[in-house]
Amino acid sequence: MNRKRPHTFFIETYGCQMNFSDSEIVASILTEDGFVPATDLFSADIVLLNTCSIREHAEDRIRKRLHYFRSLRKKKPDLMIGLLGCMAERTKLALLEEEQLLDLIAGPDSYRHLPGLLEQAVSGHRAIDTMLSSDETYADINPVRLDSNGVSAFISIMRGCENFCSYCVVPYARGQERSRDAASILKEAKDLFIQGYREITLLGQNVNSYARDDTNSVIRFPGLLEQAARLDPRLRVRFATSHPRDISIELLETIARYPNICKSIHLPVQSGSNPVLDKMNRKYTREEYLEKIRAIRNIIGNCAISTDIITGFCDETEEDHLQTLDLMREAAFDYAFTFKYSERPQTLAAEKYKDNVPPDTKERRLNEIISLQHKLSMQSNQKDLGQVFEVLVEGVSRRSDKHLFGRNSQNKVLVFPDMGQKAGDYAEVRAIRATSATLIGESV
Ligand code: SAM
Ligand code: SF4
């Protein structure tokens, strides 16, 4: 059966920054083909869910959302529904059959085929493409910035991952690691600056392994970062994510050399215990990780360090857990993203080890980690009191229209009185009060 040809689209994005960046690529591909972004879900002819598979909970959320779309479809029978991203890749045809609701399924390397897939769906055929690629980087696509504050933007510099940490679904959902050419990355950064953006974040699952053979010489991540920083001193440059095994002294020295490379490093540790790190296939020890932390603190003045921690991984003992708490204190993290281990199909851990830490133990350990991090974040913010920071203004504070908010180089949020600055301006702000999440400041 033929369907009405759709005209407007709406994308709902779940998961990490990489997915948000991908949605901007999808928006660009569809706009180039004549589709128009809808302002909300209800005015859209097509809704695309860009999905995440990293934990079971993320997939459960999408399934719940699909139930909602089932009822919406009754009111809007012509609404087309598509699934994109990691969950589309991981579940492939199974989900199409299971849900009987989806018109289209496209994995992360198939977005160029979306217009064709939509045509197929319009003519009543199953539209599915989950082929992974070894070279797709969408380098030539000019992303359409969605939900943008006009100040900061993500630039994807690589895709995929080949680290195969034993718990992680990313290498299966996003395929082989590949780096985008440097010239297209720098052009995108420059164009953003000209449009008024003042902060870019270079994105990859493991940016330290970025390598691209451009103009007969290999450019690696420190070189790329340096070239981005040289575009304009008023453009701040951030990056995520670094793998502790690969972060180098050369990179740290590059960060220290350029005031506009932000003094903030996200360095996921996952666990503080060597047996757990080994089982996770992280390829570094607790001692090596702490050595990297010392190097960061020695080479870069006032650098914030954030991390990711997984608690309750297979066979994790109480002693392992205490080692994680101990490492957190020693590293004195400024911020941490914390997760309970969630077994993912296909991964090495799912095949080899038992998910044998009881749910209530995972919960208790997670709470202990969160409460310690709360104290560490508070201590870190209290150390900032009295200091003056250069803050990139992002907008009006949600709590009071007489206050603005923005971030300092360390990625900490400061709220301060509105002295007429606009989004994209830099303001000098002295921190005068602190919570664990925010610094309250005064203009100087
Ligand atoms: N590539 C980055 C890295 O290596 O740190 C981040 C990848 S992932 C999108 C973000 C975080 O999700 C990981 O650092 C890890 O802490 C967490 N994560 C990944 N797989 C997980 C799992 N199976 N269960 C719980 N948390 C997980
Ligand atoms: Fe997953 Fe490890 Fe790759 Fe990060 S480095 S995406 S945790 S496999």
Tab-separated table of C-alpha atoms and ligand atoms in Angstrom:
chain	number	residue	atom	x	y	z
A	1	MET	CA	0.000	0.000	0.000
A	2	ASN	CA	1.306	3.449	-0.915
A	3	ARG	CA	1.507	6.046	1.844
A	4	LYS	CA	1.218	9.823	1.659
A	5	ARG	CA	4.618	11.305	0.763
A	6	PRO	CA	6.023	12.870	3.916
A	7	HIS	CA	7.349	16.412	3.968
A	8	THR	CA	8.314	17.375	7.530
A	9	PHE	CA	10.518	15.449	9.960
A	10	PHE	CA	11.249	15.487	13.668
A	11	ILE	CA	14.219	13.752	15.333
A	12	GLU	CA	14.218	12.573	18.952
A	13	THR	CA	17.743	11.875	20.148
A	14	TYR	CA	18.765	9.562	22.989
A	15	GLY	CA	22.193	8.801	24.458
A	16	CYS	CA	25.616	10.343	24.051
A	17	GLN	CA	26.971	13.498	22.390
A	18	MET	CA	27.891	11.416	19.361
A	19	ASN	CA	24.209	10.642	18.786
A	20	PHE	CA	23.294	14.316	19.064
A	21	SER	CA	25.989	15.077	16.514
A	22	ASP	CA	24.658	12.298	14.233
A	23	SER	CA	21.124	13.730	14.415
A	24	GLU	CA	22.516	16.981	12.994
A	25	ILE	CA	23.999	14.988	10.096
A	26	VAL	CA	20.642	13.266	9.518
A	27	ALA	CA	18.858	16.644	9.561
A	28	SER	CA	21.304	17.924	6.958
A	29	ILE	CA	20.838	14.910	4.647
A	30	LEU	CA	17.043	15.174	4.829
A	31	THR	CA	17.001	18.959	4.376
A	32	GLU	CA	19.227	18.653	1.286
A	33	ASP	CA	16.653	16.245	-0.130
A	34	GLY	CA	13.783	18.727	0.325
A	35	PHE	CA	12.411	17.607	3.680
A	36	VAL	CA	11.718	20.336	6.237
A	37	PRO	CA	12.409	20.152	10.001
A	38	ALA	CA	9.170	20.280	12.033
A	39	THR	CA	9.045	22.453	15.132
A	40	ASP	CA	7.525	19.622	17.185
A	41	LEU	CA	6.535	16.011	17.025
A	42	PHE	CA	2.860	16.735	16.369
A	43	SER	CA	3.443	18.738	13.226
A	44	ALA	CA	5.824	16.138	11.740
A	45	ASP	CA	5.056	13.630	8.960
A	46	ILE	CA	8.057	11.504	9.940
A	47	VAL	CA	9.493	10.968	13.400
A	48	LEU	CA	12.957	9.466	13.686
A	49	LEU	CA	14.247	8.098	16.979
A	50	ASN	CA	18.038	8.195	17.157
A	51	THR	CA	18.650	5.474	19.708
A	52	CYS	CA	21.205	4.329	22.280
A	53	SER	CA	22.085	0.757	23.289
A	54	ILE	CA	24.780	1.381	25.872
A	55	ARG	CA	22.744	0.023	28.809
A	56	GLU	CA	19.579	-2.081	28.941
A	57	HIS	CA	17.773	0.834	30.545
A	58	ALA	CA	18.450	2.977	27.434
A	59	GLU	CA	16.799	0.373	25.201
A	60	ASP	CA	13.859	-0.011	27.631
A	61	ARG	CA	13.251	3.713	27.356
A	62	ILE	CA	13.015	3.480	23.562
A	63	ARG	CA	10.632	0.509	23.758
A	64	LYS	CA	8.380	2.504	26.111
A	65	ARG	CA	8.514	5.420	23.715
A	66	LEU	CA	7.471	3.119	20.863
A	67	HIS	CA	4.361	2.172	22.878
A	68	TYR	CA	3.469	5.830	22.962
A	69	PHE	CA	3.949	6.088	19.180
A	70	ARG	CA	1.621	3.146	18.727
A	71	SER	CA	-1.181	5.190	20.291
A	72	LEU	CA	-0.154	8.329	18.391
A	73	ARG	CA	-0.333	6.377	15.121
A	74	LYS	CA	-4.025	5.706	15.821
A	75	LYS	CA	-4.643	9.460	15.832
A	76	LYS	CA	-2.224	10.147	12.948
A	77	PRO	CA	-2.374	7.086	10.662
A	78	ASP	CA	-0.020	8.653	8.085
A	79	LEU	CA	2.751	9.305	10.609
A	80	MET	CA	5.927	7.502	9.541
A	81	ILE	CA	8.165	6.179	12.294
A	82	GLY	CA	11.837	5.313	11.885
A	83	LEU	CA	14.533	3.983	14.172
A	84	LEU	CA	18.123	5.165	13.768
A	85	GLY	CA	21.390	4.645	15.602
A	86	CYS	CA	22.835	1.996	17.861
A	87	MET	CA	19.657	0.121	18.809
A	88	ALA	CA	18.636	-0.004	15.132
A	89	GLU	CA	22.038	-1.485	14.336
A	90	ARG	CA	22.007	-3.944	17.206
A	91	THR	CA	18.502	-5.318	16.827
A	92	LYS	CA	18.139	-4.998	13.033
A	93	LEU	CA	15.166	-6.796	11.496
A	94	ALA	CA	14.093	-8.286	14.847
A	95	LEU	CA	12.728	-4.965	16.016
A	96	LEU	CA	10.950	-4.295	12.714
A	97	GLU	CA	9.093	-7.568	13.110
A	98	GLU	CA	8.573	-7.316	16.816
A	99	GLU	CA	7.186	-3.813	16.766
A	100	GLN	CA	5.165	-3.968	13.482
A	101	LEU	CA	5.061	-0.213	13.858
A	102	LEU	CA	8.322	0.873	12.340
A	103	ASP	CA	8.481	2.015	8.726
A	104	LEU	CA	12.210	2.340	8.595
A	105	ILE	CA	15.394	1.144	10.304
A	106	ALA	CA	18.804	2.695	9.613
A	107	GLY	CA	22.119	2.028	11.361
A	108	PRO	CA	24.717	4.760	12.077
A	109	ASP	CA	26.542	4.339	8.758
A	110	SER	CA	23.399	4.334	6.555
A	111	TYR	CA	22.191	7.906	6.922
A	112	ARG	CA	23.059	8.879	3.353
A	113	HIS	CA	20.468	6.311	2.250
A	114	LEU	CA	17.653	7.803	4.321
A	115	PRO	CA	15.908	9.603	1.420
A	116	GLY	CA	15.869	6.320	-0.547
A	117	LEU	CA	14.723	4.359	2.488
A	118	LEU	CA	11.867	6.816	2.991
A	119	GLU	CA	10.837	6.353	-0.658
A	120	GLN	CA	10.742	2.593	-0.093
A	121	ALA	CA	8.658	3.042	3.045
A	122	VAL	CA	6.244	5.336	1.176
A	123	SER	CA	5.674	2.639	-1.427
A	124	GLY	CA	4.826	0.202	1.339
A	125	HIS	CA	8.068	-1.760	1.438
A	126	ARG	CA	10.184	-2.591	4.421
A	127	ALA	CA	12.993	-0.113	4.567
A	128	ILE	CA	16.044	-1.349	6.417
A	129	ASP	CA	19.757	-0.637	6.075
A	130	THR	CA	22.141	-1.610	8.841
A	131	MET	CA	25.331	-2.109	6.835
A	132	LEU	CA	28.345	-0.833	8.735
A	133	SER	CA	31.087	0.851	6.760
A	134	SER	CA	34.862	0.962	7.124
A	135	ASP	CA	35.226	4.469	5.684
A	136	GLU	CA	32.030	6.516	6.167
A	137	THR	CA	32.777	9.691	8.160
A	138	TYR	CA	30.119	12.039	6.701
A	139	ALA	CA	33.029	14.460	6.219
A	140	ASP	CA	31.309	16.414	3.428
A	141	ILE	CA	27.992	16.821	5.257
A	142	ASN	CA	27.387	20.220	6.774
A	143	PRO	CA	25.393	19.467	9.947
A	144	VAL	CA	22.150	21.353	10.590
A	145	ARG	CA	22.523	22.570	14.183
A	146	LEU	CA	19.495	21.371	16.150
A	147	ASP	CA	18.471	22.820	19.564
A	148	SER	CA	21.575	24.973	19.383
A	149	ASN	CA	22.406	27.753	21.824
A	150	GLY	CA	24.382	29.383	18.998
A	151	VAL	CA	27.504	29.338	21.192
A	152	SER	CA	28.775	25.757	21.440
A	153	ALA	CA	28.705	22.927	18.902
A	154	PHE	CA	29.928	19.345	18.533
A	155	ILE	CA	32.172	18.279	15.677
A	156	SER	CA	32.519	14.576	15.071
A	157	ILE	CA	36.154	13.740	14.162
A	158	MET	CA	36.002	9.950	14.158
A	159	ARG	CA	33.477	7.120	14.154
A	160	GLY	CA	33.383	3.617	15.586
A	161	CYS	CA	35.660	1.996	18.143
A	162	GLU	CA	37.983	-0.998	18.159
A	163	ASN	CA	38.929	-1.121	21.807
A	164	PHE	CA	36.473	-3.880	22.660
A	165	CYS	CA	36.196	-3.149	26.353
A	166	SER	CA	34.522	-6.360	27.443
A	167	TYR	CA	31.295	-4.721	28.734
A	168	CYS	CA	30.731	-2.380	25.791
A	169	VAL	CA	28.359	-2.646	22.854
A	170	VAL	CA	29.814	0.335	20.923
A	171	PRO	CA	32.240	-1.627	18.680
A	172	TYR	CA	29.284	-3.814	17.565
A	173	ALA	CA	26.801	-0.966	17.187
A	174	ARG	CA	29.095	1.594	15.546
A	175	GLY	CA	31.684	-0.538	13.760
A	176	GLN	CA	35.332	-0.043	12.926
A	177	GLU	CA	37.259	3.011	14.051
A	178	ARG	CA	37.877	5.571	11.294
A	179	SER	CA	39.122	9.168	11.343
A	180	ARG	CA	37.639	12.015	9.347
A	181	ASP	CA	40.036	14.125	7.265
A	182	ALA	CA	41.496	17.091	9.134
A	183	ALA	CA	40.727	19.700	6.463
A	184	SER	CA	36.962	19.066	6.641
A	185	ILE	CA	37.041	19.196	10.471
A	186	LEU	CA	38.911	22.510	10.488
A	187	LYS	CA	36.615	23.959	7.840
A	188	GLU	CA	33.584	23.039	9.909
A	189	ALA	CA	35.180	24.681	12.971
A	190	LYS	CA	36.007	27.837	11.048
A	191	ASP	CA	32.503	28.098	9.572
A	192	LEU	CA	31.031	27.736	13.058
A	193	PHE	CA	33.255	30.541	14.348
A	194	ILE	CA	32.172	32.808	11.479
A	195	GLN	CA	28.522	32.072	12.344
A	196	GLY	CA	29.197	33.273	15.903
A	197	TYR	CA	29.912	30.001	17.717
A	198	ARG	CA	32.633	30.345	20.359
A	199	GLU	CA	33.149	26.759	21.542
A	200	ILE	CA	33.609	23.482	19.708
A	201	THR	CA	33.900	19.982	21.137
A	202	LEU	CA	35.806	17.481	18.992
A	203	LEU	CA	34.089	14.120	19.393
A	204	GLY	CA	35.223	10.523	19.115
A	205	GLN	CA	35.055	7.365	21.258
A	206	ASN	CA	38.833	7.486	21.673
A	207	VAL	CA	40.124	10.779	20.260
A	208	ASN	CA	43.731	9.943	21.164
A	209	SER	CA	43.870	7.366	18.413
A	210	TYR	CA	42.866	9.951	15.773
A	211	ALA	CA	45.236	9.618	12.798
A	212	ARG	CA	44.802	10.742	9.277
A	213	ASP	CA	47.242	10.701	6.398
A	214	ASP	CA	46.632	14.175	4.955
A	215	THR	CA	48.862	15.836	2.359
A	216	ASN	CA	51.449	13.060	2.724
A	217	SER	CA	52.034	13.591	6.432
A	218	VAL	CA	50.142	11.896	9.201
A	219	ILE	CA	48.218	14.259	11.441
A	220	ARG	CA	47.472	12.947	14.924
A	221	PHE	CA	45.202	14.279	17.645
A	222	PRO	CA	47.598	16.781	19.291
A	223	GLY	CA	48.267	18.278	15.835
A	224	LEU	CA	44.570	18.481	15.011
A	225	LEU	CA	43.796	20.088	18.363
A	226	GLU	CA	46.578	22.612	17.855
A	227	GLN	CA	45.305	23.550	14.391
A	228	ALA	CA	41.778	23.982	15.753
A	229	ALA	CA	43.095	26.192	18.568
A	230	ARG	CA	44.989	28.354	16.071
A	231	LEU	CA	41.840	29.166	14.065
A	232	ASP	CA	41.086	32.034	16.463
A	233	PRO	CA	42.028	32.680	20.110
A	234	ARG	CA	38.368	33.535	20.803
A	235	LEU	CA	37.279	30.001	19.816
A	236	ARG	CA	37.377	27.571	22.738
A	237	VAL	CA	38.258	23.993	21.912
A	238	ARG	CA	37.192	20.948	23.954
A	239	PHE	CA	37.331	17.243	23.192
A	240	ALA	CA	35.854	13.928	24.362
A	241	THR	CA	36.649	11.142	25.027
A	242	SER	CA	40.206	10.201	25.899
A	243	HIS	CA	41.231	6.641	26.657
A	244	PRO	CA	43.616	6.535	29.653
A	245	ARG	CA	45.947	4.139	27.817
A	246	ASP	CA	46.405	6.488	24.870
A	247	ILE	CA	46.477	9.987	26.369
A	248	SER	CA	50.006	11.286	25.747
A	249	ILE	CA	52.424	13.818	27.220
A	250	GLU	CA	52.452	15.516	23.806
A	251	LEU	CA	48.692	16.057	24.089
A	252	LEU	CA	48.968	17.428	27.634
A	253	GLU	CA	51.705	19.839	26.539
A	254	THR	CA	49.546	21.018	23.636
A	255	ILE	CA	46.634	21.695	26.014
A	256	ALA	CA	48.948	23.616	28.354
A	257	ARG	CA	50.344	25.738	25.493
A	258	TYR	CA	47.046	27.188	24.207
A	259	PRO	CA	44.840	29.266	26.514
A	260	ASN	CA	41.810	28.517	24.307
A	261	ILE	CA	42.169	24.722	24.636
A	262	CYS	CA	39.964	24.116	27.645
A	263	LYS	CA	41.567	22.885	30.844
A	264	SER	CA	39.188	19.987	31.298
A	265	ILE	CA	39.828	16.328	30.545
A	266	HIS	CA	37.309	13.502	30.597
A	267	LEU	CA	39.267	10.349	31.421
A	268	PRO	CA	36.974	7.385	32.107
A	269	VAL	CA	38.549	5.057	34.683
A	270	GLN	CA	35.623	2.577	34.999
A	271	SER	CA	37.139	0.860	38.074
A	272	GLY	CA	39.924	1.366	40.604
A	273	SER	CA	40.759	-2.320	40.903
A	274	ASN	CA	43.337	-4.082	38.740
A	275	PRO	CA	41.545	-7.467	38.484
A	276	VAL	CA	38.358	-5.658	37.366
A	277	LEU	CA	40.229	-3.432	34.893
A	278	ASP	CA	41.845	-6.539	33.448
A	279	LYS	CA	38.497	-8.298	33.067
A	280	MET	CA	37.074	-5.152	31.472
A	281	ASN	CA	39.927	-5.290	28.926
A	282	ARG	CA	40.807	-1.660	29.627
A	283	LYS	CA	44.550	-2.276	29.039
A	284	TYR	CA	45.848	-0.108	31.908
A	285	THR	CA	46.350	-0.619	35.620
A	286	ARG	CA	45.216	1.507	38.530
A	287	GLU	CA	48.851	2.647	38.992
A	288	GLU	CA	49.181	3.637	35.322
A	289	TYR	CA	45.914	5.551	35.498
A	290	LEU	CA	47.029	7.488	38.578
A	291	GLU	CA	50.341	8.211	36.850
A	292	LYS	CA	48.375	9.871	34.009
A	293	ILE	CA	46.438	11.923	36.572
A	294	ARG	CA	49.728	13.131	38.093
A	295	ALA	CA	51.033	14.023	34.621
A	296	ILE	CA	47.873	16.071	33.900
A	297	ARG	CA	48.209	17.931	37.198
A	298	ASN	CA	51.948	18.564	36.646
A	299	ILE	CA	51.739	19.726	33.054
A	300	ILE	CA	48.450	21.663	32.980
A	301	GLY	CA	47.678	24.281	35.611
A	302	ASN	CA	44.203	24.017	37.171
A	303	CYS	CA	42.850	21.261	34.945
A	304	ALA	CA	39.478	19.714	35.817
A	305	ILE	CA	39.326	15.936	35.490
A	306	SER	CA	36.070	14.045	35.087
A	307	THR	CA	35.516	10.328	34.713
A	308	ASP	CA	33.090	7.454	34.088
A	309	ILE	CA	32.716	4.646	36.624
A	310	ILE	CA	30.901	1.330	36.237
A	311	THR	CA	29.977	-0.417	39.466
A	312	GLY	CA	29.020	-4.065	39.955
A	313	PHE	CA	30.901	-5.515	36.984
A	314	CYS	CA	31.165	-9.326	36.869
A	315	ASP	CA	32.826	-10.800	40.017
A	316	GLU	CA	33.468	-7.325	41.513
A	317	THR	CA	34.213	-7.873	45.225
A	318	GLU	CA	33.830	-5.494	48.155
A	319	GLU	CA	37.613	-5.034	48.106
A	320	ASP	CA	37.448	-4.062	44.389
A	321	HIS	CA	34.731	-1.546	45.226
A	322	LEU	CA	36.826	-0.045	48.053
A	323	GLN	CA	39.710	0.282	45.606
A	324	THR	CA	37.440	2.328	43.312
A	325	LEU	CA	36.456	4.646	46.180
A	326	ASP	CA	40.119	4.967	47.123
A	327	LEU	CA	41.155	5.835	43.568
A	328	MET	CA	38.400	8.442	43.365
A	329	ARG	CA	39.838	10.159	46.466
A	330	GLU	CA	43.377	9.999	45.144
A	331	ALA	CA	42.427	11.324	41.702
A	332	ALA	CA	40.145	13.945	43.333
A	333	PHE	CA	37.762	13.927	40.370
A	334	ASP	CA	35.870	17.131	39.747
A	335	TYR	CA	32.945	15.250	38.257
A	336	ALA	CA	31.923	11.645	37.572
A	337	PHE	CA	29.291	9.892	35.451
A	338	THR	CA	28.408	6.732	37.349
A	339	PHE	CA	26.647	3.611	36.125
A	340	LYS	CA	25.559	0.182	37.329
A	341	TYR	CA	26.928	-2.542	35.093
A	342	SER	CA	24.371	-3.637	32.529
A	343	GLU	CA	25.067	-6.797	30.566
A	344	ARG	CA	24.884	-6.231	26.808
A	345	PRO	CA	24.294	-9.028	24.304
A	346	GLN	CA	27.209	-9.902	21.962
A	347	THR	CA	29.873	-8.401	24.230
A	348	LEU	CA	32.831	-10.378	25.536
A	349	ALA	CA	31.603	-10.029	29.131
A	350	ALA	CA	28.145	-11.378	28.231
A	351	GLU	CA	29.741	-14.426	26.617
A	352	LYS	CA	32.531	-15.087	29.119
A	353	TYR	CA	31.522	-13.841	32.564
A	354	LYS	CA	28.515	-13.963	34.865
A	355	ASP	CA	26.627	-10.782	35.745
A	356	ASN	CA	26.780	-12.020	39.342
A	357	VAL	CA	26.779	-8.924	41.572
A	358	PRO	CA	23.263	-8.812	43.111
A	359	PRO	CA	21.137	-5.771	42.120
A	360	ASP	CA	20.919	-4.434	45.693
A	361	THR	CA	24.718	-4.613	46.044
A	362	LYS	CA	25.118	-2.718	42.745
A	363	GLU	CA	22.660	-0.144	44.032
A	364	ARG	CA	24.443	0.300	47.364
A	365	ARG	CA	27.873	0.562	45.749
A	366	LEU	CA	26.565	3.080	43.234
A	367	ASN	CA	25.115	5.190	46.050
A	368	GLU	CA	28.448	5.124	47.886
A	369	ILE	CA	30.239	6.233	44.720
A	370	ILE	CA	27.721	9.028	44.067
A	371	SER	CA	27.898	10.298	47.632
A	372	LEU	CA	31.724	10.326	47.604
A	373	GLN	CA	31.721	12.152	44.264
A	374	HIS	CA	29.283	14.688	45.685
A	375	LYS	CA	31.835	15.494	48.420
A	376	LEU	CA	34.736	15.619	45.949
A	377	SER	CA	32.817	17.960	43.605
A	378	MET	CA	31.941	20.199	46.550
A	379	GLN	CA	35.606	20.309	47.650
A	380	SER	CA	36.708	21.078	44.111
A	381	ASN	CA	34.202	23.950	43.837
A	382	GLN	CA	35.153	25.331	47.239
A	383	LYS	CA	38.774	25.547	46.136
A	384	ASP	CA	37.616	27.897	43.371
A	385	LEU	CA	36.117	30.472	45.730
A	386	GLY	CA	37.747	33.887	45.361
A	387	GLN	CA	39.227	33.011	41.938
A	388	VAL	CA	38.351	34.980	38.811
A	389	PHE	CA	37.377	32.941	35.745
A	390	GLU	CA	36.826	33.773	32.115
A	391	VAL	CA	33.274	32.569	31.487
A	392	LEU	CA	31.769	31.992	28.066
A	393	VAL	CA	28.185	33.247	28.391
A	394	GLU	CA	25.556	30.730	27.226
A	395	GLY	CA	22.343	32.504	28.192
A	396	VAL	CA	19.957	33.608	30.916
A	397	SER	CA	19.904	31.539	34.106
A	398	ARG	CA	16.880	29.263	34.434
A	399	ARG	CA	16.353	30.344	38.053
A	400	SER	CA	16.454	34.115	37.602
A	401	ASP	CA	16.211	36.382	34.573
A	402	LYS	CA	18.531	38.848	36.330
A	403	HIS	CA	21.347	36.301	36.127
A	404	LEU	CA	23.329	34.801	33.271
A	405	PHE	CA	25.101	31.475	33.145
A	406	GLY	CA	28.092	30.093	31.316
A	407	ARG	CA	31.106	27.828	31.732
A	408	ASN	CA	34.703	28.390	32.605
A	409	SER	CA	37.582	26.602	30.908
A	410	GLN	CA	37.256	23.785	33.481
A	411	ASN	CA	33.689	23.180	32.225
A	412	LYS	CA	32.167	24.333	35.504
A	413	VAL	CA	28.879	26.238	35.348
A	414	LEU	CA	28.918	29.758	36.839
A	415	VAL	CA	25.789	31.815	37.502
A	416	PHE	CA	26.343	35.561	37.867
A	417	PRO	CA	24.464	38.907	37.684
A	418	ASP	CA	23.490	40.103	34.215
A	419	MET	CA	25.656	43.097	33.345
A	420	GLY	CA	24.397	43.285	29.769
A	421	GLN	CA	26.607	40.560	28.297
A	422	LYS	CA	25.176	38.463	25.469
A	423	ALA	CA	25.409	34.738	24.673
A	424	GLY	CA	28.830	34.205	23.071
A	425	ASP	CA	30.537	37.019	25.040
A	426	TYR	CA	33.317	36.332	27.505
A	427	ALA	CA	32.786	37.644	31.068
A	428	GLU	CA	35.238	37.920	33.959
A	429	VAL	CA	33.543	36.374	36.962
A	430	ARG	CA	34.735	35.864	40.545
A	431	ALA	CA	33.383	32.742	42.254
A	432	ILE	CA	31.872	33.733	45.611
A	433	ARG	CA	29.654	30.758	46.579
A	434	ALA	CA	29.549	27.104	45.685
A	435	THR	CA	27.206	24.126	45.584
A	436	SER	CA	28.460	20.733	44.388
A	437	ALA	CA	27.047	21.459	40.915
A	438	THR	CA	27.403	25.211	40.387
A	439	LEU	CA	29.549	28.206	41.251
A	440	ILE	CA	27.767	31.442	42.046
A	441	GLY	CA	29.765	34.462	40.952
A	442	GLU	CA	29.996	38.228	40.695
A	443	SER	CA	31.145	40.191	37.667
A	444	VAL	CA	34.540	41.878	38.008
B	1	SAM	N1	34.410	5.759	24.567
B	1	SAM	C1	34.243	6.277	25.832
B	1	SAM	C2	35.183	5.574	26.802
B	1	SAM	O1	35.857	4.675	26.476
B	1	SAM	O2	35.181	5.956	27.924
B	1	SAM	C3	32.811	6.271	26.321
B	1	SAM	C4	31.883	5.261	25.814
B	1	SAM	S1	30.309	5.023	26.516
B	1	SAM	C5	29.266	5.858	25.401
B	1	SAM	C6	30.163	5.991	27.961
B	1	SAM	C7	30.254	5.223	29.231
B	1	SAM	O3	29.203	4.285	29.361
B	1	SAM	C8	31.498	4.361	29.405
B	1	SAM	O4	32.623	5.108	29.741
B	1	SAM	C9	31.078	3.447	30.520
B	1	SAM	O5	31.327	4.001	31.787
B	1	SAM	C10	29.567	3.334	30.333
B	1	SAM	N2	29.184	1.983	29.854
B	1	SAM	C11	29.525	1.394	28.694
B	1	SAM	N3	29.019	0.148	28.622
B	1	SAM	C12	28.348	-0.068	29.798
B	1	SAM	C13	27.625	-1.157	30.335
B	1	SAM	N4	27.512	-2.304	29.666
B	1	SAM	N5	27.054	-1.019	31.558
B	1	SAM	C14	27.173	0.142	32.243
B	1	SAM	N6	27.837	1.208	31.784
B	1	SAM	C15	28.433	1.113	30.572
B	2	SF4	FE1	33.222	1.263	24.546
B	2	SF4	FE2	35.719	0.939	25.410
B	2	SF4	FE3	35.253	1.848	22.912
B	2	SF4	FE4	34.727	3.407	25.016
B	2	SF4	S1	36.737	2.636	24.405
B	2	SF4	S2	33.410	3.035	23.243
B	2	SF4	S3	34.025	1.941	26.538
B	2	SF4	S4	34.749	-0.181	23.700
